[in-house]
Tab-separated table of C-alpha atoms in Angstrom:
chain	number	residue	atom	x	y	z
A	1	MET	CA	86.042	122.917	100.000
A	2	VAL	CA	85.488	126.665	100.111
A	3	PHE	CA	85.196	128.448	96.769
A	4	PHE	CA	85.834	132.183	96.597
A	5	ARG	CA	83.830	134.187	94.066
A	6	SER	CA	84.602	137.777	95.080
A	7	VAL	CA	87.648	138.810	97.044
A	8	SER	CA	90.055	141.728	97.324
A	9	LEU	CA	93.548	141.099	96.083
A	10	LEU	CA	96.428	141.601	98.512
A	11	SER	CA	99.380	140.279	96.605
A	12	ARG	CA	100.033	138.108	93.603
A	13	LEU	CA	102.586	135.494	94.521
A	14	ARG	CA	103.373	133.927	91.195
A	15	SER	CA	102.045	133.074	87.749
A	16	ARG	CA	102.735	130.068	85.654
A	17	ALA	CA	101.654	128.900	82.242
A	18	VAL	CA	101.450	125.344	80.999
A	19	SER	CA	100.770	124.460	77.389
A	20	SER	CA	99.629	121.078	76.110
A	21	HIS	CA	98.383	120.702	72.531
A	22	SER	CA	95.323	122.964	72.250
A	23	THR	CA	94.914	123.498	75.980
A	24	HIS	CA	96.550	126.396	77.808
A	25	VAL	CA	96.501	126.530	81.592
A	26	TYR	CA	97.397	129.710	83.446
A	27	ILE	CA	97.731	129.425	87.192
A	28	ASP	CA	97.786	132.416	89.533
A	29	VAL	CA	98.273	132.060	93.270
A	30	ILE	CA	96.831	134.983	95.212
A	31	GLU	CA	96.841	135.791	98.921
A	32	PHE	CA	93.665	137.082	100.586
A	33	PRO	CA	92.736	138.545	103.984
A	34	GLY	CA	92.917	136.205	106.960
A	35	GLY	CA	95.825	134.148	105.627
A	36	LYS	CA	93.745	132.321	103.017
A	37	ILE	CA	95.373	131.687	99.694
A	38	CYS	CA	93.526	130.926	96.479
A	39	LEU	CA	94.601	129.156	93.309
A	40	ILE	CA	92.967	130.571	90.211
A	41	GLU	CA	93.167	128.456	87.107
A	42	PHE	CA	92.218	129.788	83.675
A	43	VAL	CA	91.736	127.083	81.054
A	44	LEU	CA	91.472	127.984	77.383
A	45	GLN	CA	90.679	125.113	75.067
A	46	VAL	CA	90.614	125.385	71.294
A	47	GLN	CA	89.092	122.438	69.469
A	48	GLN	CA	88.698	123.167	65.741
A	49	SER	CA	85.956	125.807	65.577
A	50	LYS	CA	84.880	125.388	69.204
A	51	ILE	CA	86.410	127.701	71.808
A	52	GLY	CA	85.726	127.105	75.470
A	53	ASN	CA	86.803	129.155	78.475
A	54	SER	CA	86.578	128.138	82.097
A	55	VAL	CA	87.798	129.477	85.396
A	56	ARG	CA	88.206	127.274	88.433
A	57	TRP	CA	88.808	128.556	91.962
A	58	LEU	CA	90.510	126.257	94.388
A	59	GLN	CA	91.476	127.076	97.928
A	60	ILE	CA	95.095	126.606	98.841
A	61	GLN	CA	95.595	125.769	102.498
A	62	SER	CA	97.071	128.449	104.732
A	63	SER	CA	99.901	127.519	107.100
A	64	SER	CA	97.937	128.347	110.258
A	65	ASP	CA	96.923	124.752	111.042
A	66	LEU	CA	99.459	121.991	110.507
A	67	ASP	CA	97.325	119.087	111.773
A	68	LEU	CA	95.644	116.974	109.086
A	69	HIS	CA	93.247	115.261	111.507
A	70	SER	CA	91.762	118.568	112.667
A	71	GLN	CA	91.279	119.610	109.049
A	72	LEU	CA	89.209	116.484	108.422
A	73	LYS	CA	87.110	117.032	111.555
A	74	GLU	CA	86.153	120.403	110.107
A	75	LEU	CA	85.518	119.153	106.558
A	76	ILE	CA	83.627	115.920	107.224
A	77	PRO	CA	80.352	117.408	108.575
A	78	GLU	CA	80.122	119.665	105.499
A	79	GLN	CA	80.597	116.744	103.130
A	80	GLN	CA	78.169	114.529	105.060
A	81	GLU	CA	75.464	117.161	104.590
A	82	ARG	CA	76.412	117.526	100.949
A	83	LEU	CA	75.946	113.796	100.339
A	84	LYS	CA	72.604	113.771	102.197
A	85	LYS	CA	71.381	116.606	99.985
A	86	ILE	CA	72.459	114.821	96.803
A	87	LYS	CA	70.681	111.663	97.932
A	88	SER	CA	67.452	113.413	98.963
A	89	GLU	CA	67.201	115.698	95.927
A	90	TYR	CA	68.670	113.550	93.167
A	91	GLY	CA	68.485	109.969	94.445
A	92	LYS	CA	66.041	108.859	91.730
A	93	VAL	CA	67.874	110.499	88.825
A	94	GLN	CA	68.949	107.880	86.273
A	95	LEU	CA	72.609	107.906	85.252
A	96	GLY	CA	72.161	105.900	82.049
A	97	ASN	CA	71.201	102.518	80.662
A	98	ILE	CA	73.182	99.359	81.322
A	99	THR	CA	73.746	97.091	78.312
A	100	VAL	CA	74.236	93.344	78.116
A	101	ASP	CA	77.773	94.026	76.839
A	102	GLN	CA	78.553	95.827	80.103
A	103	VAL	CA	77.084	93.044	82.237
A	104	ILE	CA	79.202	90.351	80.591
A	105	GLY	CA	82.168	92.631	79.839
A	106	GLY	CA	83.432	93.316	83.348
A	107	MET	CA	80.983	96.154	84.124
A	108	ARG	CA	83.121	98.390	81.911
A	109	GLY	CA	81.931	101.971	81.846
A	110	MET	CA	79.151	101.503	84.377
A	111	VAL	CA	78.784	104.438	86.759
A	112	GLY	CA	78.464	102.641	90.077
A	113	LEU	CA	80.962	103.990	92.610
A	114	LEU	CA	81.446	107.165	94.613
A	115	TRP	CA	85.163	108.031	94.635
A	116	GLU	CA	86.012	111.530	95.806
A	117	THR	CA	89.799	111.633	95.627
A	118	SER	CA	90.316	111.451	91.864
A	119	LEU	CA	88.454	111.323	88.569
A	120	LEU	CA	89.661	109.808	85.305
A	121	ASP	CA	88.521	111.425	82.079
A	122	PRO	CA	89.021	109.359	78.885
A	123	ASP	CA	90.421	112.381	77.043
A	124	GLU	CA	91.971	114.503	79.808
A	125	GLY	CA	93.456	111.804	82.001
A	126	ILE	CA	93.559	111.692	85.789
A	127	ARG	CA	92.724	114.649	88.017
A	128	PHE	CA	93.498	114.539	91.720
A	129	ARG	CA	90.773	116.583	93.432
A	130	GLY	CA	90.373	118.505	90.197
A	131	LEU	CA	94.088	119.034	89.514
A	132	SER	CA	95.868	117.407	86.577
A	133	ILE	CA	99.348	115.954	86.984
A	134	PRO	CA	101.062	119.018	85.416
A	135	GLU	CA	99.065	121.258	87.740
A	136	CYS	CA	100.034	119.149	90.765
A	137	GLN	CA	103.661	119.471	89.701
A	138	LYS	CA	103.229	123.245	89.647
A	139	VAL	CA	101.409	123.866	92.929
A	140	LEU	CA	102.184	121.016	95.337
A	141	PRO	CA	105.178	121.655	97.626
A	142	ALA	CA	108.480	120.133	96.539
A	143	ALA	CA	111.676	119.271	98.399
A	144	LYS	CA	113.653	121.682	96.248
A	145	LEU	CA	113.046	124.491	93.778
A	146	ASP	CA	111.431	123.199	90.573
A	147	GLY	CA	111.521	119.681	92.017
A	148	GLU	CA	108.928	116.937	91.858
A	149	PRO	CA	105.942	117.143	94.249
A	150	LEU	CA	106.228	115.529	97.658
A	151	PRO	CA	103.834	112.557	98.062
A	152	GLU	CA	102.831	113.879	101.496
A	153	GLY	CA	101.432	116.940	99.731
A	154	LEU	CA	99.305	114.779	97.480
A	155	LEU	CA	98.029	112.845	100.510
A	156	TRP	CA	96.919	116.142	102.065
A	157	LEU	CA	95.279	117.175	98.791
A	158	LEU	CA	93.416	113.864	98.399
A	159	LEU	CA	92.101	113.986	101.958
A	160	THR	CA	91.110	117.643	102.171
A	161	GLY	CA	90.683	118.858	98.606
A	162	LYS	CA	93.088	121.693	99.451
A	163	VAL	CA	96.626	122.356	98.281
A	164	PRO	CA	98.796	122.347	101.419
A	165	SER	CA	101.551	124.728	102.388
A	166	LYS	CA	105.144	123.517	102.675
A	167	GLU	CA	104.850	123.805	106.486
A	168	GLN	CA	101.831	121.505	106.512
A	169	VAL	CA	103.577	118.993	104.279
A	170	ASP	CA	106.657	119.031	106.531
A	171	ALA	CA	104.451	118.452	109.574
A	172	LEU	CA	102.692	115.538	107.881
A	173	SER	CA	106.029	114.081	106.792
A	174	LYS	CA	107.218	114.214	110.399
A	175	GLU	CA	104.027	112.527	111.608
A	176	LEU	CA	104.392	109.724	109.069
A	177	ARG	CA	107.972	109.105	110.209
A	178	SER	CA	106.733	108.901	113.811
A	179	ARG	CA	104.242	106.197	112.777
A	180	ALA	CA	106.703	104.117	110.748
A	181	THR	CA	107.760	101.627	113.441
A	182	VAL	CA	107.156	98.049	112.257
A	183	PRO	CA	106.822	95.279	114.883
A	184	ASP	CA	109.274	92.367	114.759
A	185	TYR	CA	106.514	89.819	114.146
A	186	VAL	CA	105.849	91.438	110.756
A	187	TYR	CA	109.389	90.667	109.665
A	188	LYS	CA	109.078	87.148	111.077
A	189	ALA	CA	105.913	86.563	109.051
A	190	ILE	CA	107.754	87.599	105.889
A	191	ASP	CA	110.796	85.501	106.836
A	192	ALA	CA	108.560	82.423	107.037
A	193	LEU	CA	108.299	82.599	103.241
A	194	PRO	CA	111.101	81.442	100.930
A	195	THR	CA	113.098	84.256	99.364
A	196	THR	CA	111.991	82.883	95.994
A	197	ALA	CA	108.379	83.891	96.709
A	198	HIS	CA	107.217	86.761	94.489
A	199	PRO	CA	107.922	90.161	96.085
A	200	MET	CA	104.184	90.963	96.014
A	201	THR	CA	103.442	87.803	97.999
A	202	GLN	CA	105.967	88.810	100.641
A	203	PHE	CA	104.740	92.427	100.675
A	204	THR	CA	101.092	91.443	101.111
A	205	THR	CA	102.067	89.040	103.885
A	206	GLY	CA	103.748	91.916	105.707
A	207	VAL	CA	100.678	94.143	105.330
A	208	MET	CA	98.453	91.380	106.689
A	209	ALA	CA	100.764	91.033	109.700
A	210	LEU	CA	100.499	94.787	110.347
A	211	GLN	CA	96.760	94.275	110.859
A	212	VAL	CA	97.391	92.951	114.370
A	213	GLN	CA	97.629	96.558	115.578
A	214	SER	CA	94.465	97.810	113.836
A	215	GLU	CA	92.860	100.638	115.807
A	216	PHE	CA	89.627	100.266	113.856
A	217	GLN	CA	89.256	96.609	114.834
A	218	LYS	CA	89.850	97.457	118.499
A	219	ALA	CA	87.372	100.359	118.420
A	220	TYR	CA	84.712	98.301	116.626
A	221	GLU	CA	84.982	95.520	119.201
A	222	LYS	CA	84.404	98.129	121.936
A	223	GLY	CA	81.242	99.372	120.225
A	224	ILE	CA	82.275	102.656	118.604
A	225	PRO	CA	79.291	104.537	117.033
A	226	LYS	CA	79.067	104.685	113.240
A	227	THR	CA	79.566	108.438	113.222
A	228	LYS	CA	83.059	107.898	114.661
A	229	TYR	CA	84.168	105.103	112.326
A	230	TRP	CA	86.330	107.469	110.318
A	231	GLU	CA	88.604	108.359	113.237
A	232	PRO	CA	90.194	104.916	113.923
A	233	THR	CA	90.145	104.409	110.148
A	234	TYR	CA	92.222	107.572	109.862
A	235	GLU	CA	94.663	106.271	112.495
A	236	ASP	CA	95.035	102.929	110.722
A	237	SER	CA	95.354	104.539	107.318
A	238	LEU	CA	98.130	106.958	108.243
A	239	SER	CA	99.992	104.202	110.082
A	240	LEU	CA	99.630	101.907	107.076
A	241	ILE	CA	100.837	104.587	104.648
A	242	ALA	CA	103.787	105.277	106.968
A	243	ARG	CA	104.793	101.632	107.347
A	244	VAL	CA	104.424	100.168	103.859
A	245	PRO	CA	107.705	101.675	102.564
A	246	VAL	CA	109.505	100.067	105.503
A	247	VAL	CA	107.918	96.676	104.794
A	248	ALA	CA	108.464	97.023	101.045
A	249	SER	CA	112.143	97.936	101.405
A	250	TYR	CA	112.631	95.016	103.792
A	251	VAL	CA	111.272	92.681	101.112
A	252	TYR	CA	113.620	94.173	98.520
A	253	ARG	CA	116.725	93.947	100.700
A	254	ARG	CA	115.767	90.424	101.824
A	255	ILE	CA	115.431	89.104	98.272
A	256	TYR	CA	118.104	91.016	96.387
A	257	LYS	CA	120.637	92.362	98.910
A	258	ASP	CA	121.336	89.387	101.210
A	259	GLY	CA	119.040	90.743	103.909
A	260	GLN	CA	121.222	93.786	104.639
A	261	ILE	CA	118.527	96.145	105.929
A	262	ILE	CA	118.877	99.944	105.769
A	263	PRO	CA	117.032	101.828	108.529
A	264	MET	CA	114.894	104.907	107.957
A	265	ASP	CA	116.612	108.307	107.966
A	266	ASP	CA	114.692	110.700	110.211
A	267	SER	CA	115.781	113.689	108.140
A	268	LEU	CA	114.241	112.527	104.854
A	269	ASP	CA	110.779	112.918	103.380
A	270	TYR	CA	108.508	110.013	102.406
A	271	GLY	CA	109.723	109.458	98.839
A	272	SER	CA	113.426	110.001	99.461
A	273	ASN	CA	113.285	107.808	102.582
A	274	PHE	CA	111.799	104.996	100.533
A	275	ALA	CA	114.613	105.308	98.001
A	276	HIS	CA	117.144	105.430	100.854
A	277	MET	CA	115.798	102.270	102.535
A	278	LEU	CA	115.915	100.475	99.196
A	279	GLY	CA	119.582	101.480	98.943
A	280	PHE	CA	119.503	104.409	96.503
A	281	ASP	CA	120.668	107.802	97.758
A	282	SER	CA	121.315	109.799	94.599
A	283	PRO	CA	119.305	113.047	94.425
A	284	GLN	CA	117.908	112.015	91.026
A	285	MET	CA	116.599	108.695	92.361
A	286	GLN	CA	115.022	110.504	95.315
A	287	GLU	CA	113.270	112.848	92.886
A	288	LEU	CA	112.129	109.905	90.776
A	289	MET	CA	110.656	108.177	93.814
A	290	ARG	CA	108.761	111.329	94.809
A	291	LEU	CA	107.331	111.547	91.292
A	292	TYR	CA	106.641	107.813	91.069
A	293	VAL	CA	104.724	107.624	94.357
A	294	THR	CA	102.734	110.756	93.525
A	295	ILE	CA	101.543	109.774	90.037
A	296	HIS	CA	100.786	106.131	90.934
A	297	SER	CA	98.847	106.962	94.097
A	298	ASP	CA	95.286	107.050	92.762
A	299	HIS	CA	93.397	106.448	89.504
A	300	GLU	CA	89.741	106.778	90.489
A	301	GLY	CA	87.801	103.866	91.957
A	302	GLY	CA	87.037	101.471	89.113
A	303	ASN	CA	90.461	99.865	88.638
A	304	VAL	CA	90.957	96.458	90.221
A	305	SER	CA	93.067	97.448	93.232
A	306	ALA	CA	91.042	100.541	94.149
A	307	HIS	CA	87.711	98.794	93.678
A	308	THR	CA	88.868	95.759	95.638
A	309	GLY	CA	89.996	97.907	98.552
A	310	HIS	CA	86.666	99.760	98.531
A	311	LEU	CA	84.645	96.541	98.246
A	312	VAL	CA	86.391	94.765	101.105
A	313	ALA	CA	86.267	97.888	103.270
A	314	SER	CA	82.521	98.185	102.660
A	315	ALA	CA	82.157	95.083	104.837
A	316	LEU	CA	83.847	97.136	107.603
A	317	SER	CA	87.110	95.289	107.219
A	318	ASP	CA	89.876	97.491	108.595
A	319	PRO	CA	92.321	99.365	106.310
A	320	PHE	CA	95.040	96.701	106.622
A	321	LEU	CA	92.747	93.875	105.491
A	322	SER	CA	91.237	96.046	102.765
A	323	PHE	CA	94.584	97.201	101.417
A	324	ALA	CA	96.017	93.666	101.479
A	325	ALA	CA	93.080	92.590	99.299
A	326	ALA	CA	93.771	95.520	96.974
A	327	LEU	CA	97.406	94.397	96.659
A	328	ASN	CA	96.303	90.943	95.587
A	329	GLY	CA	94.367	92.571	92.754
A	330	LEU	CA	97.306	94.781	91.871
A	331	ALA	CA	99.493	91.672	91.556
A	332	GLY	CA	97.537	90.497	88.495
A	333	PRO	CA	99.192	90.645	85.027
A	334	LEU	CA	96.312	92.757	83.682
A	335	HIS	CA	96.809	95.403	86.378
A	336	GLY	CA	99.937	96.351	88.337
A	337	LEU	CA	102.110	93.435	87.285
A	338	ALA	CA	102.229	94.944	83.799
A	339	ASN	CA	105.027	97.313	84.864
A	340	GLN	CA	107.463	94.427	85.250
A	341	GLU	CA	106.342	92.917	81.935
A	342	VAL	CA	107.212	96.120	80.040
A	343	LEU	CA	110.866	96.194	81.095
A	344	LEU	CA	111.273	92.464	80.474
A	345	TRP	CA	109.816	92.867	76.975
A	346	ILE	CA	112.031	95.877	76.208
A	347	LYS	CA	115.088	93.921	77.331
A	348	SER	CA	114.008	91.051	75.076
A	349	VAL	CA	114.008	93.496	72.155
A	350	VAL	CA	117.573	94.537	73.018
A	351	ASP	CA	118.697	90.924	73.483
A	352	GLU	CA	117.442	89.979	70.011
A	353	CYS	CA	118.099	93.164	68.031
A	354	GLY	CA	120.695	95.133	70.007
A	355	GLU	CA	120.508	98.621	71.491
A	356	ASN	CA	120.901	100.386	68.128
A	357	ILE	CA	117.761	98.863	66.663
A	358	THR	CA	116.359	100.564	63.571
A	359	THR	CA	112.761	101.671	63.225
A	360	GLU	CA	112.098	98.910	60.685
A	361	GLN	CA	113.593	96.247	62.951
A	362	LEU	CA	111.433	97.508	65.797
A	363	LYS	CA	108.306	97.352	63.633
A	364	ASP	CA	109.153	93.757	62.721
A	365	TYR	CA	109.613	92.844	66.401
A	366	VAL	CA	106.308	94.442	67.376
A	367	TRP	CA	104.494	92.527	64.637
A	368	LYS	CA	106.271	89.347	65.723
A	369	THR	CA	104.959	89.866	69.277
A	370	LEU	CA	101.405	90.532	68.089
A	371	ASN	CA	101.371	87.651	65.601
A	372	SER	CA	102.412	85.258	68.355
A	373	GLY	CA	99.166	86.061	70.170
A	374	LYS	CA	100.768	88.322	72.765
A	375	VAL	CA	100.241	92.003	73.487
A	376	VAL	CA	102.799	94.778	73.471
A	377	PRO	CA	102.967	95.569	77.195
A	378	GLY	CA	102.551	99.186	78.255
A	379	PHE	CA	100.157	100.224	75.494
A	380	GLY	CA	96.398	100.668	75.775
A	381	HIS	CA	94.157	101.472	78.731
A	382	GLY	CA	90.700	100.430	79.905
A	383	VAL	CA	89.448	104.025	80.134
A	384	LEU	CA	91.941	106.466	78.600
A	385	ARG	CA	91.725	107.312	74.918
A	386	LYS	CA	94.963	109.315	74.725
A	387	THR	CA	98.562	109.089	75.895
A	388	ASP	CA	98.535	108.587	79.656
A	389	PRO	CA	99.590	111.854	81.380
A	390	ARG	CA	101.543	109.669	83.810
A	391	TYR	CA	103.584	108.445	80.831
A	392	THR	CA	104.111	112.019	79.640
A	393	CYS	CA	105.472	113.338	82.948
A	394	GLN	CA	107.841	110.368	83.193
A	395	ARG	CA	109.020	111.069	79.657
A	396	GLU	CA	109.696	114.684	80.653
A	397	PHE	CA	111.667	113.424	83.663
A	398	ALA	CA	113.732	111.188	81.378
A	399	LEU	CA	114.416	114.029	78.937
A	400	LYS	CA	115.704	116.060	81.885
A	401	HIS	CA	117.801	113.415	83.642
A	402	LEU	CA	118.670	110.605	81.180
A	403	PRO	CA	118.173	111.761	77.580
A	404	ASP	CA	120.978	109.576	76.199
A	405	ASP	CA	120.000	106.321	77.923
A	406	PRO	CA	119.640	103.609	75.231
A	407	LEU	CA	116.547	102.066	76.827
A	408	PHE	CA	114.858	105.468	77.069
A	409	GLN	CA	115.622	106.070	73.408
A	410	LEU	CA	114.062	102.691	72.639
A	411	VAL	CA	110.950	103.679	74.600
A	412	SER	CA	110.792	106.875	72.517
A	413	LYS	CA	110.974	104.842	69.312
A	414	LEU	CA	108.189	102.582	70.578
A	415	TYR	CA	106.056	105.690	71.085
A	416	GLU	CA	106.441	106.371	67.355
A	417	VAL	CA	106.134	102.778	66.135
A	418	VAL	CA	103.508	100.982	68.232
A	419	PRO	CA	100.410	103.256	68.051
A	420	PRO	CA	100.210	103.185	64.209
A	421	ILE	CA	100.546	99.389	64.219
A	422	LEU	CA	97.843	98.944	66.853
A	423	THR	CA	95.630	101.368	64.936
A	424	GLU	CA	96.193	99.335	61.782
A	425	LEU	CA	95.063	96.196	63.615
A	426	GLY	CA	91.743	97.901	64.298
A	427	LYS	CA	91.067	95.983	67.501
A	428	VAL	CA	92.455	98.428	70.046
A	429	LYS	CA	90.408	101.397	71.314
A	430	ASN	CA	93.478	103.096	72.730
A	431	PRO	CA	96.824	102.511	70.967
A	432	TRP	CA	98.720	104.992	73.154
A	433	PRO	CA	101.223	104.234	75.925
A	434	ASN	CA	100.122	104.034	79.552
A	435	VAL	CA	101.959	104.615	82.828
A	436	ASP	CA	103.663	101.199	82.748
A	437	ALA	CA	105.353	101.892	79.398
A	438	HIS	CA	107.923	104.150	80.997
A	439	SER	CA	108.442	103.571	84.723
A	440	GLY	CA	110.604	100.456	84.418
A	441	VAL	CA	113.169	102.147	82.195
A	442	LEU	CA	113.573	105.022	84.681
A	443	LEU	CA	114.008	102.677	87.633
A	444	ASN	CA	116.436	100.517	85.670
A	445	TYR	CA	118.608	103.534	84.800
A	446	PHE	CA	119.111	104.470	88.460
A	447	GLY	CA	120.004	100.917	89.459
A	448	LEU	CA	116.709	99.335	90.492
A	449	THR	CA	116.912	96.660	87.813
A	450	GLU	CA	114.860	93.881	89.419
A	451	ALA	CA	111.657	93.951	87.351
A	452	ARG	CA	109.830	91.427	89.575
A	453	TYR	CA	109.894	94.024	92.335
A	454	PHE	CA	108.318	96.895	90.395
A	455	THR	CA	104.723	96.102	91.361
A	456	VAL	CA	105.644	96.492	95.031
A	457	LEU	CA	106.580	100.113	94.285
A	458	PHE	CA	103.168	100.521	92.679
A	459	GLY	CA	101.588	99.045	95.821
A	460	VAL	CA	103.343	101.465	98.159
A	461	SER	CA	102.105	104.343	96.016
A	462	ARG	CA	98.541	103.052	95.829
A	463	SER	CA	98.255	103.024	99.635
A	464	ILE	CA	97.900	106.818	99.560
A	465	GLY	CA	94.893	106.865	97.243
A	466	ILE	CA	93.072	103.818	98.573
A	467	CYS	CA	93.447	104.832	102.216
A	468	SER	CA	92.426	108.435	101.518
A	469	GLN	CA	89.181	107.277	99.933
A	470	LEU	CA	88.608	104.696	102.671
A	471	ILE	CA	88.648	107.449	105.310
A	472	TRP	CA	85.958	109.253	103.328
A	473	ASP	CA	84.004	106.005	102.847
A	474	ARG	CA	83.750	105.784	106.631
A	475	ALA	CA	83.090	109.512	107.107
A	476	LEU	CA	80.240	109.492	104.592
A	477	GLY	CA	78.809	106.235	105.893
A	478	LEU	CA	78.920	104.495	102.519
A	479	PRO	CA	77.095	101.145	102.703
A	480	LEU	CA	78.043	97.539	102.052
A	481	GLU	CA	78.631	97.088	98.332
A	482	ARG	CA	76.239	94.494	96.895
A	483	PRO	CA	75.561	94.678	93.137
A	484	LYS	CA	72.985	92.374	91.538
A	485	SER	CA	74.229	89.466	89.417
A	486	VAL	CA	72.272	87.494	86.823
A	487	THR	CA	72.651	84.263	84.847
A	488	MET	CA	72.974	83.842	81.084
A	489	GLU	CA	69.460	82.347	81.081
A	490	TRP	CA	68.155	85.491	82.794
A	491	LEU	CA	69.847	87.652	80.144
A	492	GLU	CA	68.453	85.558	77.302
A	493	ASN	CA	64.920	85.640	78.666
A	494	TYR	CA	65.076	89.372	79.419
A	495	CYS	CA	66.325	90.217	75.931
A	496	LYS	CA	63.686	88.021	74.252
A	497	LYS	CA	60.937	89.747	76.207
A	498	ALA	CA	62.383	93.172	75.395
A	499	ALA	CA	62.517	92.299	71.693
A	500	SER	CA	58.905	91.076	71.584
A	501	SER	CA	57.395	93.976	73.547
């Protein structure tokens, strides 16, 4: 990415201000000579007596080059040299001490992965190439004025680190539509399963069948040099991203709509086309799908699906195989499957207590859930220590489009009731709601009521983040992942020796 430190101002295009608690973000977009455009972000944070100021400069892509592949060909050599320099100058720098708790506790908190596309801060939340979700909503191109960002724009941002122009996003959207043809044998592979099979099982089966056309596998078998690995990976990744909404909508229509398939509309963008193929054409549902795909796309590399995709790809498995493995991780109840559990739990509250539940009744139901040994789904997070920004932007969407919906009002009450109870328990590091606490209620309102299908939506979204990073894994030549494992006896002996020395 190019950072500008001193430039002459031609014209100020627009200014925006975003306020969140004690943080104020002011964004100015300025045009410079040669067609370059620069985003200037001023961040003022006030934390008790501490005042911090920072200015970040981020290049916004000009509209001169609409081809994403050519952008990567220009960027990759720069980033390859950057990584070589980091390795040669700082390779022996220690990043911290690993504890026994981390070894036996799922490697939680260990710094052990390079993941360029996004970074998750426990207090700030997710940033896509340095941009928070509210900032992405401000600067990424939208389908309409003041609309939600187009997922194609986020894909461009994740791959290049640059905010694209609307023309570039439109060109990428057109390219994705051109790649979205799914062979008949993919549908036949899915049809071999009973319709009662979980939607994620059917979706993953379809992704595995897509692998037959892998360009990376063909190129590897022909002996492509390592320096070129990223190019067939790019081809596979864009084709996969283009095709998964088609496969996912086929699964939905097969299970829930008697197999009445809706073809792609060549005039629609990625998010609205997905909604259309599912069978939902209202402008609000199209906007929701754009927002949903964008905010679920990436969440740094340590979560199960992202890490699984990276791990499998490190063995030089192609993007289809790697992403199918990631989907199998996403299907777990402790990861992506949680989004279906939230809506089912909320509906169980309504079934037992009614829609007009009081705050006291809701507290009693929450305690009943916890005392039965279960968790309240949608609350807590492995890394975050605040309300998930993905929850917040969905709440803002609900306030705009469905403020009177009874289930949304129940979700709002849960926001008030659950965190104090979890804090009182004293066992939860983060009592605040996460992304899954809200998405199901939004989907349900617009007619997508089948909770078992929700994780498939998550999977379609996650293809953008996982595939973006996979292209960079190949471009940077990241090696086979092979961490060291130890036995309990090894840990015991090591700790005894450490204690006696």
